[in-house]
Each structure stands twice: as structure tokens, then as C-alpha cells.
Amino acid sequence: MLRKVPKQSRSEEMVSCILAGATRVLRRTPLASTTTNHIAEVAGVSVGSVYQYFDSKETIATTLFRRHLADSAQLLRRVRTESRGYSAEKRLRMPFVELLRDHRSDIMLHQNLMGVMETSRPTAETQSLIREITNEIAAVLGEEFPAIDQDEIKLCAALRQRYSVTLVHSSMIDPTLDRDGVVLDHFDSLSKANIKALGARARSRRRARVS
Amino acid sequence: MLRKVPKQSRSEEMVSCILAGATRVLRRTPLASTTTNHIAEVAGVSVGSVYQYFDSKETIATTLFRRHLADSAQLLRRVRTESRGYSAEKRLRMPFVELLRDHRSDIMLHQNLMGVMETSRPTAETQSLIREITNEIAAVLGEEFPAIDQDEIKLCAALRQRYSVTLVHSSMIDPTLDRDGVVLDHFDSLSKANIKALGARARSRRRARVS
Amino acid sequence: MLRKVPKQSRSEEMVSCILAGATRVLRRTPLASTTTNHIAEVAGVSVGSVYQYFDSKETIATTLFRRHLADSAQLLRRVRTESRGYSAEKRLRMPFVELLRDHRSDIMLHQNLMGVMETSRPTAETQSLIREITNEIAAVLGEEFPAIDQDEIKLCAALRQRYSVTLVHSSMIDPTLDRDGVVLDHFDSLSKANIKALGARARSRRRARVS
Amino acid sequence: MLRKVPKQSRSEEMVSCILAGATRVLRRTPLASTTTNHIAEVAGVSVGSVYQYFDSKETIATTLFRRHLADSAQLLRRVRTESRGYSAEKRLRMPFVELLRDHRSDIMLHQNLMGVMETSRPTAETQSLIREITNEIAAVLGEEFPAIDQDEIKLCAALRQRYSVTLVHSSMIDPTLDRDGVVLDHFDSLSKANIKALGARARSRRRARVS
DNA sequence: AATGAATGAGGCTTCATTCAT
DNA sequence: CATGAATGAAGCCTCATTCAT
């Protein structure tokens, strides 16, 4: 994805600069009206240098998005390893709350990053990161429901991930959701339904196998 | 919203043409890379005509989004009037299934429409349309639970609407989630929980009144 | 110049309406950013009607300019016939003062009308109107200097007309000229020089003829 | 005024190119019907480069006008330093003749430049350049009449400058006025009157001081 | 590598003019 | 004739990208 993998510290610094600049810009400006020149200016480097390391502004946004995904995956893994013994519901609620807080403090930035996903087809690396996140969720569910089929658990995990994301984004858009913990209430409802559905599907499958 | 309210039938036709063209374009192209000229071309009208009625492509998308909301409200109303006698759960499932199908057959179009919501603050008219949809849901719930307080019903309706939207969009962002009816299973779980909660509130209220 | 000479009262009314509208518009808007549609709107008629009577917005401005020239010529003629017996200097000062007042009350309008002159080559009719004005000035000078050659007088008249116009316009542009009668002082200086030059050329011609 | 102050020699060249191109265009085309693209094309640079340095064609014309003022000031200074010993009248006539010739060989260009003045309020820089020109005239007068009060001389210089401009523009609007040196004759009349007035003031002052 | 000036395709928008009603 | 919606050529301007220094 990077045109050139930075090997020297100077190059790494350059890339960090550009990404930091882009982050600052995307916090205030919709991606559509962001310009490469502006990113370069804010980053304190020249446009030429931006093109030294990135193919286009979409590439920059995508990189930023991948970093965000990687951070999220890491958060989930950390919480999972540190929370053994608690119920799946609790273990999955914690990172949600944290992500919610992160997003709220940088609404436009995250809207911009989401926009990247919506506009371009996800790359293999992006999909792999998403899978990593789903796997983390699935791991927690699997520890609570060891009897349930792995595929089934992965589906539930994927759905849960999706609506977590949707809820976070909804909370950024819809001001009525942005207070009194309404979003958390929704999350809890969906979470309960998610786990109940898991049980239901498990039972129906067992019945199907028996008959 | 429209720059000029069409007075002659010719104008109404013009607006329809433009919206139809925009629909066709947005089914294939992300809003960001859509151009006014392209919409005009596909619509078979001149750019000038587009600007006669719309300020920008965003305005067109917003109009389309409002039409979508209006269509959804109408669908709910139609189903409600045609399904008297059935259980609330069934009466609310039907339009969900239909909306789910609609969205999945036009994923990019609906992603584009959602993008409009995400980018701009909702207008009074948009909010009013959403309220209309909530009211339809509330009406169905109210017919099944005539004893329950209106405010209580409205709250449940609002929550149910949000869940539904969340699920539809989740299924849109990752279509693989709809294998094996996973989304529908989750909808059913949520729906049952929603109605159960309503019943619970009804009973507790009755108890409160008795004692 | 007019596409069609209005014969019926309705048509005349139409033309008056359009010119009145254009006048109102050009009082506030530079000709370059004036639009036919706006003129029509302010005039309270449809664009189509404007094109029924005028070829283009330039034609409208030109017509307005011609009316202004005709008015000026009429003013000069009136003052000339009513001021016999006074010195040429006084007789020519009076209309200047009046024109100065007129222009000051409608600065942008007159700037716009001048712009028409500067942009397009003057038509035969325009030139004829200007000649009419020059002739009025020449008549006054001729009455005071009956011995001087007619051609010489016409040249002086033309120059006087030109710098009168230039002074009026300068007074509109340069704020330092717009107070304490500075413009009038200039006019008087130029006027005196004009008349002196007339005498000087007369003498030099006489000398040339003699030798 | 310039969007960006050219730092590299390449940039200065660019700006010169654009101004040269604009000059060539404005010699043939009224500013109103001049386009940025056309200027760029004639200048042999891309539109983008034009916009890198100028906000609009008006800005370009304004720059050209300022250069013209600066050139005029320089001309006056040069003539003044090279003509010591001659009478003030002769020293001031020379640059007038030259400016007259310049303007007549580029009538439309100078009409366009004047148009800029008429359309926009004069900036501080423009006013400063005009003051510079007035100072040059005042310097010449001051050398001939060292006894006269500076303020008095400045007033005469300012008036003389205005007359000159008025005459030059008159001859531009109607070139036939320059047959037989009519404009020059008028200039001489005004010049004599101007200097006579100065002498008169000088004498009256001396008298005032004596008595 | 870094720089930043130069490029120019292409999007946006206006508005003079036409023409069906 | 009057109307005003429709047209589309043409100007404006931006900004992703290149490339000489």
C-alpha cells in the first residue's frame, strides 16, 4: 500500500508526519473537500513528499483507517485477556464503551474514515483486520458457549461487530442518541438479543440434527 | 429545498426525470465521485435544468433520501391497514422484510443516501418524516396494547425503529451476514424482547394502579 | 436598434417597463454582472418579452445611453436659447453643473452607461447624438467669437465636451474631487484655457494666412 | 495583491509572462470579454499558474495599472533629472507628450486600465503611486519657484496632474481631437495658466511679507 | 530524497437565448 | 404577443499529479 516501505528513521518520520497531518486535517474537514496540498501543508512537508509515500489522498485515508482497525483489534485483545472470568456480555461491553468515547471525541475524523470503507471496496489487508476483530469477539463468545458451533459463533460475532459500529456511528449523527446513555441502552438490548439468538440457533440446529 | 417549486406539469416531470437519473447514477457511483453533469446526462436533461431545481448533487441526494423515508412511511401505513387482526409482531415483521430486500437489491444507492444523513445535520422535514415512521410503528403497537400509555408505546416504537435501521444497515455493509437469515433471526429476537418489555411495563403499571 | 418599433400603446408600455427595470438594476449592479433575467424580473415582465424588443442586454444599455445623450442635448439647447446675452463661459457652465448633479445622484448607473461606450464602437445614431451636443456647444462659442473659423470652433467644442464628460466621471471615481467644488474649479480652469486656446489658434491662423 | 509572492526566479518569470500576455490581450479585447483562459493561453502558461498568482482577471488588470503608474512616475523622474536648467514649462511638457503618444498607440489597453480604476475603489498602493507622480511635478515646480511655499506648489502640481490626465483621456476617447495638435495647444494654455497662477501667488505672498 | 512551482483535465455554475405553450 | 422552463456553451476555478531543481 505504501509506495515505499520506509527503512530509515528519516523516512519513518516523514510518514508519521504525513499521517499526523492528515489526521489533524480530517478532524476538521470532510474527506471530499480535503486536498493533498492542505494535508502536506499541515503536515509541514511538501506535496512531493506526500506522493513519495502515498499514491493518493485515498491511500492516506485508507492507511489511517487501517491503523484505527489495528488499534481496535488490539484493544479487544487486551480487554479479552484481562477480563477472563466475567460474562461475555460484560467483556464485550467494555471495549464498546471505550470505542464510543474515542469516536465521540473525534466525530468527523471517524466519519471520514468510515467514508473510505463505503466508497472503495475493502482491500485484503483491511478485510484481514476486520476478521481479526471479529475473531476477538468470537473468542469471547466461544469461551462462554463452548458447545456452540464455531461458524454460528462467527456469524453472531460478525453481526455484533457490525451493529456496534453502526451504533457508534449513529450516535455521532443523531443528536437524540447522544445523551442519557440511550446508545448504551441500545447496545445492551442488541447484545442481549445477540446472545439469545445464539442460544436459539444452537437449539434449532440441535433439533435439526436429532430429527 | 428545491430552488424553485415546480408549478407547471412540465416542471414536475423535469424534477422526476432528474431524480430518476440520479437514482440510476447513485446505484453505481459513490456520491463523492458523482458529477452534476453525469446526472444530467443520464437523466436526459441539460445541466442547466438540474441547477434550475437543485443547488447541488447533495441536494438531489437529500431529496432522494426524503423520498425514501416517505416511501417507507407509506409502506408501513399500507401494511398496517391491510393487516388488521394479525399480531403486532407479524405486522411489523412484514415491512422489515420488504425493506431488507429493497436495500439489498440497491446497496450502493442506499449507502449513498445514508451518507447524506451522515454528512449533513438532519433538517426539520427529515425529522418529521422519521417521526411519521415512528408513529406508524406506535400505531400498530397501540392497537395490540390499548391499555398502555401512549408515551410508553412511542418510546418502544422509537427503539424498534432504530434497531431495524441498525440491522438493515448492518446487513448492507456486510451482505454475508444475511446468509441463513441471520439478520432476520436477530430481528425476531429483538422484536420479541421489545414486545415483552412493553407487556412487562403494562403489567407493572396495572399493579401500580391496583395497589 | 429596437427589434420592432412599438406601435401600440401596450408595446410602448412594455419597452418603458423594460428600460425602467434596467435603469433600476443598473443603479445598483455593474453591467458585467447584470443579467437579462434579473432585468426582466425587476421590470416585472418575462425574459421572452425582453427579447421581443431588445437583441441583448447591451442593446438595452445602449438605448439607455442614447436616451441620456438625447436628454443632455436637449438640456444644452434649452439653456442656450434661454441664456442669450450672457458670456459663453457662463452659458456653458450652467448645464455642466446640472449634469454634474445628475450624475452624482446616480453614480453607478452612469458608470455603466459610460462602460457601454468604452466597450462597443459607437453606432451612427450615437455619434449623431454626440455631434448634436457638440454643435450646441459650438453654437454658444460661435455666438461669442463670430470671427473665428467654424472648424476651429468645432474642435474646441469637441474637446470641451470631452473633458466635461471626463471631469464628471472623474468626480464620480475620485473621492478627493467630490468636495469643496474642486471639480468646478477644474472645470473653470479648463474652460478658460479652452477659450484662450481658441483665441490663440485664431491669431496664429491669421498670422499664417498673412505671411 | 498577488496571491503568492514569487520567491524563486522561476516565479518572477511566470508573473512577467502572465502580465505580458494580459497586456497583449487587453490591447485588443475589452476587459469584460477577456477570459482568464485566454490570458493564460496568450501568455503561454496554464490557467492554474494564473490562479497561482492572481485572484482574477481584475487583479491582473489592477497590477498592470499599477505598473503603468510606476512607469509614469519613473518617466517623470528621469526627465526631471535630465533636464535641469530648462524652464519648468518645458520640463513638464516633455513627459506629457510622451505619455500622450504612449496612450494613443495603445488606446484600448489604457481604456481597460482606466476601467479598473473606475470599477474599484483605489487602494492605498495606487494612491501612493499617484502621490509619487504629483511629487515629481511638484519637484520641478519647486526648482523654478524656490521662494514659493511647498503646500502651494503641491496644490498646483496636483491640479496640473489632473488636467494632464483629463486631456490624455479626452484624446483617447476621441482620437480625432488630436488633429492639429489641439490637445497639445490646450495643454500649453493650461500649463501657462498654471504657472502664471503660481507666479501670482508668489508675488502676492512676497507683497504680503513686505507690507 | 525533498521541494514546491507548473500543469491542465475536469467539475461547478451561470445566464443569454430559444421555443413550446 | 407574453410567458417562463429548458438548453448548453462557456467561463470560472480547483487540486491531483508531475517534474525540474
PDB file of C-alpha atoms in Angstrom, chain A:
ATOM      1  CA  MET A   1       0.000   0.000   0.000  1.00  0.00           C
ATOM      2  CA  LEU A   2       2.814   2.324   0.839  1.00  0.00           C
ATOM      3  CA  ARG A   3       4.729   3.107  -2.308  1.00  0.00           C
ATOM      4  CA  LYS A   4       7.914   2.511  -0.498  1.00  0.00           C
ATOM      5  CA  VAL A   5       8.431   0.943   2.873  1.00  0.00           C
ATOM      6  CA  PRO A   6      10.363   3.429   4.967  1.00  0.00           C
ATOM      7  CA  LYS A   7      13.622   1.905   6.107  1.00  0.00           C
ATOM      8  CA  GLN A   8      15.457   4.836   7.505  1.00  0.00           C
ATOM      9  CA  SER A   9      14.326   6.748  10.512  1.00  0.00           C
ATOM     10  CA  ARG A  10      14.033   9.888   8.381  1.00  0.00           C
ATOM     11  CA  SER A  11      11.507   8.170   6.130  1.00  0.00           C
ATOM     12  CA  GLU A  12       9.503   6.829   9.042  1.00  0.00           C
ATOM     13  CA  GLU A  13       9.382  10.286  10.454  1.00  0.00           C
ATOM     14  CA  MET A  14       8.130  11.572   7.130  1.00  0.00           C
ATOM     15  CA  VAL A  15       5.305   9.027   7.020  1.00  0.00           C
ATOM     16  CA  SER A  16       4.342   9.776  10.627  1.00  0.00           C
ATOM     17  CA  CYS A  17       4.311  13.468   9.826  1.00  0.00           C
ATOM     18  CA  ILE A  18       2.020  12.996   6.870  1.00  0.00           C
ATOM     19  CA  LEU A  19      -0.374  10.745   8.754  1.00  0.00           C
ATOM     20  CA  ALA A  20      -0.418  13.108  11.719  1.00  0.00           C
ATOM     21  CA  GLY A  21      -1.131  15.999   9.379  1.00  0.00           C
ATOM     22  CA  ALA A  22      -3.877  14.072   7.639  1.00  0.00           C
ATOM     23  CA  THR A  23      -5.405  13.198  10.995  1.00  0.00           C
ATOM     24  CA  ARG A  24      -5.451  16.823  12.024  1.00  0.00           C
ATOM     25  CA  VAL A  25      -6.990  17.848   8.723  1.00  0.00           C
ATOM     26  CA  LEU A  26      -9.620  15.109   8.690  1.00  0.00           C
ATOM     27  CA  ARG A  27     -10.705  16.067  12.176  1.00  0.00           C
ATOM     28  CA  ARG A  28     -11.986  19.355  10.736  1.00  0.00           C
ATOM     29  CA  THR A  29     -12.590  18.781   7.040  1.00  0.00           C
ATOM     30  CA  PRO A  30     -14.763  16.292   5.132  1.00  0.00           C
ATOM     31  CA  LEU A  31     -12.587  13.995   3.049  1.00  0.00           C
ATOM     32  CA  ALA A  32     -14.261  15.181  -0.138  1.00  0.00           C
ATOM     33  CA  SER A  33     -13.126  18.746   0.419  1.00  0.00           C
ATOM     34  CA  THR A  34      -9.716  17.802   1.769  1.00  0.00           C
ATOM     35  CA  THR A  35      -6.813  18.413  -0.574  1.00  0.00           C
ATOM     36  CA  THR A  36      -3.445  16.779  -0.812  1.00  0.00           C
ATOM     37  CA  ASN A  37      -1.841  20.208  -0.710  1.00  0.00           C
ATOM     38  CA  HIS A  38      -3.584  21.055   2.518  1.00  0.00           C
ATOM     39  CA  ILE A  39      -2.530  17.813   4.159  1.00  0.00           C
ATOM     40  CA  ALA A  40       1.063  18.451   3.099  1.00  0.00           C
ATOM     41  CA  GLU A  41       0.928  21.989   4.423  1.00  0.00           C
ATOM     42  CA  VAL A  42      -0.492  20.978   7.790  1.00  0.00           C
ATOM     43  CA  ALA A  43       1.967  18.093   7.983  1.00  0.00           C
ATOM     44  CA  GLY A  44       4.769  20.563   7.339  1.00  0.00           C
ATOM     45  CA  VAL A  45       6.122  18.703   4.335  1.00  0.00           C
ATOM     46  CA  SER A  46       5.914  19.306   0.620  1.00  0.00           C
ATOM     47  CA  VAL A  47       3.314  17.787  -1.683  1.00  0.00           C
ATOM     48  CA  GLY A  48       6.069  15.994  -3.485  1.00  0.00           C
ATOM     49  CA  SER A  49       6.970  14.152  -0.312  1.00  0.00           C
ATOM     50  CA  VAL A  50       3.399  13.057   0.158  1.00  0.00           C
ATOM     51  CA  TYR A  51       3.493  11.445  -3.262  1.00  0.00           C
ATOM     52  CA  GLN A  52       6.802   9.871  -2.369  1.00  0.00           C
ATOM     53  CA  TYR A  53       4.971   7.709   0.143  1.00  0.00           C
ATOM     54  CA  PHE A  54       1.324   7.678  -0.831  1.00  0.00           C
ATOM     55  CA  ASP A  55      -0.374   7.126  -4.158  1.00  0.00           C
ATOM     56  CA  SER A  56      -3.259   9.432  -3.442  1.00  0.00           C
ATOM     57  CA  LYS A  57      -5.218  11.021  -0.644  1.00  0.00           C
ATOM     58  CA  GLU A  58      -7.452   7.944  -0.571  1.00  0.00           C
ATOM     59  CA  THR A  59      -4.380   5.889   0.221  1.00  0.00           C
ATOM     60  CA  ILE A  60      -3.657   8.172   3.154  1.00  0.00           C
ATOM     61  CA  ALA A  61      -7.194   7.837   4.475  1.00  0.00           C
ATOM     62  CA  THR A  62      -7.112   4.101   3.993  1.00  0.00           C
ATOM     63  CA  THR A  63      -3.867   3.877   5.933  1.00  0.00           C
ATOM     64  CA  LEU A  64      -5.376   5.907   8.719  1.00  0.00           C
ATOM     65  CA  PHE A  65      -8.404   3.644   8.695  1.00  0.00           C
ATOM     66  CA  ARG A  66      -6.249   0.538   8.884  1.00  0.00           C
ATOM     67  CA  ARG A  67      -4.418   1.993  11.860  1.00  0.00           C
ATOM     68  CA  HIS A  68      -7.745   2.573  13.520  1.00  0.00           C
ATOM     69  CA  LEU A  69      -8.791  -1.014  12.850  1.00  0.00           C
ATOM     70  CA  ALA A  70      -5.493  -2.326  14.188  1.00  0.00           C
ATOM     71  CA  ASP A  71      -5.898  -0.210  17.323  1.00  0.00           C
ATOM     72  CA  SER A  72      -9.419  -1.538  17.824  1.00  0.00           C
ATOM     73  CA  ALA A  73      -8.282  -5.132  17.415  1.00  0.00           C
ATOM     74  CA  GLN A  74      -5.540  -4.578  19.933  1.00  0.00           C
ATOM     75  CA  LEU A  75      -7.982  -3.022  22.399  1.00  0.00           C
ATOM     76  CA  LEU A  76     -10.293  -6.022  22.082  1.00  0.00           C
ATOM     77  CA  ARG A  77      -7.459  -8.461  22.592  1.00  0.00           C
ATOM     78  CA  ARG A  78      -6.168  -6.634  25.642  1.00  0.00           C
ATOM     79  CA  VAL A  79      -9.596  -6.472  27.251  1.00  0.00           C
ATOM     80  CA  ARG A  80     -10.271 -10.124  26.473  1.00  0.00           C
ATOM     81  CA  THR A  81      -7.079 -11.370  28.082  1.00  0.00           C
ATOM     82  CA  GLU A  82      -7.549  -9.130  31.093  1.00  0.00           C
ATOM     83  CA  SER A  83     -11.203  -9.988  31.746  1.00  0.00           C
ATOM     84  CA  ARG A  84     -11.314 -13.781  31.856  1.00  0.00           C
ATOM     85  CA  GLY A  85     -13.987 -14.932  34.271  1.00  0.00           C
ATOM     86  CA  TYR A  86     -16.527 -12.234  33.537  1.00  0.00           C
ATOM     87  CA  SER A  87     -19.653 -12.825  31.429  1.00  0.00           C
ATOM     88  CA  ALA A  88     -19.320 -12.404  27.662  1.00  0.00           C
ATOM     89  CA  GLU A  89     -21.810  -9.558  27.802  1.00  0.00           C
ATOM     90  CA  LYS A  90     -19.681  -7.600  30.231  1.00  0.00           C
ATOM     91  CA  ARG A  91     -16.445  -8.412  28.441  1.00  0.00           C
ATOM     92  CA  LEU A  92     -17.807  -7.088  25.163  1.00  0.00           C
ATOM     93  CA  ARG A  93     -19.448  -4.050  26.660  1.00  0.00           C
ATOM     94  CA  MET A  94     -16.229  -2.568  27.975  1.00  0.00           C
ATOM     95  CA  PRO A  95     -14.432  -2.071  24.655  1.00  0.00           C
ATOM     96  CA  PHE A  96     -17.648  -0.746  23.151  1.00  0.00           C
ATOM     97  CA  VAL A  97     -17.789   1.953  25.778  1.00  0.00           C
ATOM     98  CA  GLU A  98     -14.206   2.864  25.118  1.00  0.00           C
ATOM     99  CA  LEU A  99     -14.643   2.992  21.350  1.00  0.00           C
ATOM    100  CA  LEU A 100     -17.751   5.083  21.841  1.00  0.00           C
ATOM    101  CA  ARG A 101     -15.745   7.593  23.828  1.00  0.00           C
ATOM    102  CA  ASP A 102     -12.955   7.652  21.263  1.00  0.00           C
ATOM    103  CA  HIS A 103     -15.348   8.287  18.406  1.00  0.00           C
ATOM    104  CA  ARG A 104     -17.266  10.979  20.182  1.00  0.00           C
ATOM    105  CA  SER A 105     -14.133  12.982  20.756  1.00  0.00           C
ATOM    106  CA  ASP A 106     -13.352  12.860  17.026  1.00  0.00           C
ATOM    107  CA  ILE A 107     -16.604  12.618  15.242  1.00  0.00           C
ATOM    108  CA  MET A 108     -15.645  13.992  11.859  1.00  0.00           C
ATOM    109  CA  LEU A 109     -12.397  12.083  11.721  1.00  0.00           C
ATOM    110  CA  HIS A 110     -14.202   8.795  12.150  1.00  0.00           C
ATOM    111  CA  GLN A 111     -16.941   9.754   9.748  1.00  0.00           C
ATOM    112  CA  ASN A 112     -14.228  10.375   7.207  1.00  0.00           C
ATOM    113  CA  LEU A 113     -12.576   7.050   7.884  1.00  0.00           C
ATOM    114  CA  MET A 114     -15.918   5.269   7.535  1.00  0.00           C
ATOM    115  CA  GLY A 115     -16.441   7.100   4.271  1.00  0.00           C
ATOM    116  CA  VAL A 116     -13.343   5.410   2.913  1.00  0.00           C
ATOM    117  CA  MET A 117     -14.868   2.000   3.607  1.00  0.00           C
ATOM    118  CA  GLU A 118     -18.122   2.933   1.964  1.00  0.00           C
ATOM    119  CA  THR A 119     -16.545   4.368  -1.139  1.00  0.00           C
ATOM    120  CA  SER A 120     -13.929   1.842  -2.050  1.00  0.00           C
ATOM    121  CA  ARG A 121     -14.003  -1.918  -1.956  1.00  0.00           C
ATOM    122  CA  PRO A 122     -12.047  -3.144   1.074  1.00  0.00           C
ATOM    123  CA  THR A 123      -8.560  -4.423   0.386  1.00  0.00           C
ATOM    124  CA  ALA A 124      -7.329  -7.788   1.512  1.00  0.00           C
ATOM    125  CA  GLU A 125      -5.438  -6.208   4.379  1.00  0.00           C
ATOM    126  CA  THR A 126      -8.477  -4.278   5.556  1.00  0.00           C
ATOM    127  CA  GLN A 127     -10.610  -7.416   5.449  1.00  0.00           C
ATOM    128  CA  SER A 128      -7.980  -9.315   7.373  1.00  0.00           C
ATOM    129  CA  LEU A 129      -8.011  -6.664  10.112  1.00  0.00           C
ATOM    130  CA  ILE A 130     -11.777  -6.809  10.314  1.00  0.00           C
ATOM    131  CA  ARG A 131     -11.595 -10.578  10.555  1.00  0.00           C
ATOM    132  CA  GLU A 132      -9.133 -10.186  13.392  1.00  0.00           C
ATOM    133  CA  ILE A 133     -11.644  -8.043  15.268  1.00  0.00           C
ATOM    134  CA  THR A 134     -14.439 -10.489  14.584  1.00  0.00           C
ATOM    135  CA  ASN A 135     -12.255 -13.306  15.818  1.00  0.00           C
ATOM    136  CA  GLU A 136     -11.669 -11.499  19.086  1.00  0.00           C
ATOM    137  CA  ILE A 137     -15.400 -11.168  19.610  1.00  0.00           C
ATOM    138  CA  ALA A 138     -15.938 -14.771  18.572  1.00  0.00           C
ATOM    139  CA  ALA A 139     -13.283 -15.878  21.053  1.00  0.00           C
ATOM    140  CA  VAL A 140     -15.155 -14.270  23.921  1.00  0.00           C
ATOM    141  CA  LEU A 141     -18.462 -15.778  22.810  1.00  0.00           C
ATOM    142  CA  GLY A 142     -16.805 -19.164  22.287  1.00  0.00           C
ATOM    143  CA  GLU A 143     -15.440 -19.184  25.834  1.00  0.00           C
ATOM    144  CA  GLU A 144     -18.979 -18.631  27.179  1.00  0.00           C
ATOM    145  CA  PHE A 145     -20.688 -21.068  24.780  1.00  0.00           C
ATOM    146  CA  PRO A 146     -18.174 -23.821  24.135  1.00  0.00           C
ATOM    147  CA  ALA A 147     -20.926 -26.159  22.922  1.00  0.00           C
ATOM    148  CA  ILE A 148     -21.998 -23.983  20.026  1.00  0.00           C
ATOM    149  CA  ASP A 149     -20.747 -24.463  16.520  1.00  0.00           C
ATOM    150  CA  GLN A 150     -17.818 -22.219  15.565  1.00  0.00           C
ATOM    151  CA  ASP A 151     -19.430 -20.972  12.330  1.00  0.00           C
ATOM    152  CA  GLU A 152     -22.530 -19.953  14.189  1.00  0.00           C
ATOM    153  CA  ILE A 153     -20.463 -18.058  16.697  1.00  0.00           C
ATOM    154  CA  LYS A 154     -18.555 -16.288  13.986  1.00  0.00           C
ATOM    155  CA  LEU A 155     -21.786 -15.127  12.365  1.00  0.00           C
ATOM    156  CA  CYS A 156     -23.016 -13.733  15.647  1.00  0.00           C
ATOM    157  CA  ALA A 157     -19.688 -12.094  16.243  1.00  0.00           C
ATOM    158  CA  ALA A 158     -19.750 -10.513  12.818  1.00  0.00           C
ATOM    159  CA  LEU A 159     -23.272  -9.205  13.294  1.00  0.00           C
ATOM    160  CA  ARG A 160     -22.396  -7.872  16.715  1.00  0.00           C
ATOM    161  CA  GLN A 161     -19.392  -6.117  15.327  1.00  0.00           C
ATOM    162  CA  ARG A 162     -21.462  -4.581  12.588  1.00  0.00           C
ATOM    163  CA  TYR A 163     -24.120  -3.202  14.785  1.00  0.00           C
ATOM    164  CA  SER A 164     -21.646  -1.978  17.294  1.00  0.00           C
ATOM    165  CA  VAL A 165     -20.080   0.054  14.537  1.00  0.00           C
ATOM    166  CA  THR A 166     -23.476   1.167  13.301  1.00  0.00           C
ATOM    167  CA  LEU A 167     -24.474   2.242  16.802  1.00  0.00           C
ATOM    168  CA  VAL A 168     -21.301   4.192  17.313  1.00  0.00           C
ATOM    169  CA  HIS A 169     -21.801   5.972  14.026  1.00  0.00           C
ATOM    170  CA  SER A 170     -25.480   6.539  14.656  1.00  0.00           C
ATOM    171  CA  SER A 171     -24.557   8.182  17.918  1.00  0.00           C
ATOM    172  CA  MET A 172     -22.306  10.520  16.001  1.00  0.00           C
ATOM    173  CA  ILE A 173     -25.017  11.509  13.577  1.00  0.00           C
ATOM    174  CA  ASP A 174     -28.248  11.500  15.511  1.00  0.00           C
ATOM    175  CA  PRO A 175     -28.126  14.024  18.340  1.00  0.00           C
ATOM    176  CA  THR A 176     -31.069  12.419  20.162  1.00  0.00           C
ATOM    177  CA  LEU A 177     -28.921   9.330  20.622  1.00  0.00           C
ATOM    178  CA  ASP A 178     -26.125  11.341  22.064  1.00  0.00           C
ATOM    179  CA  ARG A 179     -27.393  11.683  25.598  1.00  0.00           C
ATOM    180  CA  ASP A 180     -28.731   9.865  28.636  1.00  0.00           C
ATOM    181  CA  GLY A 181     -26.922   6.716  27.658  1.00  0.00           C
ATOM    182  CA  VAL A 182     -29.511   5.937  25.012  1.00  0.00           C
ATOM    183  CA  VAL A 183     -26.835   4.389  22.826  1.00  0.00           C
ATOM    184  CA  LEU A 184     -25.711   2.160  25.643  1.00  0.00           C
ATOM    185  CA  ASP A 185     -29.287   1.028  26.233  1.00  0.00           C
ATOM    186  CA  HIS A 186     -29.490   0.102  22.572  1.00  0.00           C
ATOM    187  CA  PHE A 187     -26.225  -1.698  22.784  1.00  0.00           C
ATOM    188  CA  ASP A 188     -27.401  -3.710  25.740  1.00  0.00           C
ATOM    189  CA  SER A 189     -30.645  -4.634  24.002  1.00  0.00           C
ATOM    190  CA  LEU A 190     -28.833  -5.716  20.868  1.00  0.00           C
ATOM    191  CA  SER A 191     -26.261  -7.532  22.916  1.00  0.00           C
ATOM    192  CA  LYS A 192     -28.885  -9.497  24.796  1.00  0.00           C
ATOM    193  CA  ALA A 193     -30.723 -10.306  21.580  1.00  0.00           C
ATOM    194  CA  ASN A 194     -27.457 -11.375  20.040  1.00  0.00           C
ATOM    195  CA  ILE A 195     -26.737 -13.810  22.772  1.00  0.00           C
ATOM    196  CA  LYS A 196     -30.309 -15.062  22.907  1.00  0.00           C
ATOM    197  CA  ALA A 197     -30.288 -15.618  19.154  1.00  0.00           C
ATOM    198  CA  LEU A 198     -27.111 -17.577  19.570  1.00  0.00           C
ATOM    199  CA  GLY A 199     -28.844 -19.867  22.012  1.00  0.00           C
ATOM    200  CA  ALA A 200     -31.916 -20.166  19.805  1.00  0.00           C
ATOM    201  CA  ARG A 201     -29.949 -21.077  16.713  1.00  0.00           C
ATOM    202  CA  ALA A 202     -27.937 -23.568  18.719  1.00  0.00           C
ATOM    203  CA  ARG A 203     -31.116 -25.277  19.905  1.00  0.00           C
ATOM    204  CA  SER A 204     -32.747 -25.327  16.469  1.00  0.00           C
ATOM    205  CA  ARG A 205     -29.606 -26.842  14.981  1.00  0.00           C
ATOM    206  CA  ARG A 206     -29.512 -29.500  17.648  1.00  0.00           C
ATOM    207  CA  ARG A 207     -33.163 -30.296  16.985  1.00  0.00           C
ATOM    208  CA  ALA A 208     -32.446 -30.465  13.274  1.00  0.00           C
ATOM    209  CA  ARG A 209     -29.587 -32.866  13.860  1.00  0.00           C
ATOM    210  CA  VAL A 210     -31.630 -35.064  16.198  1.00  0.00           C
ATOM    211  CA  SER A 211     -34.711 -35.413  13.950  1.00  0.00           C
TER     212      SER A 211
END
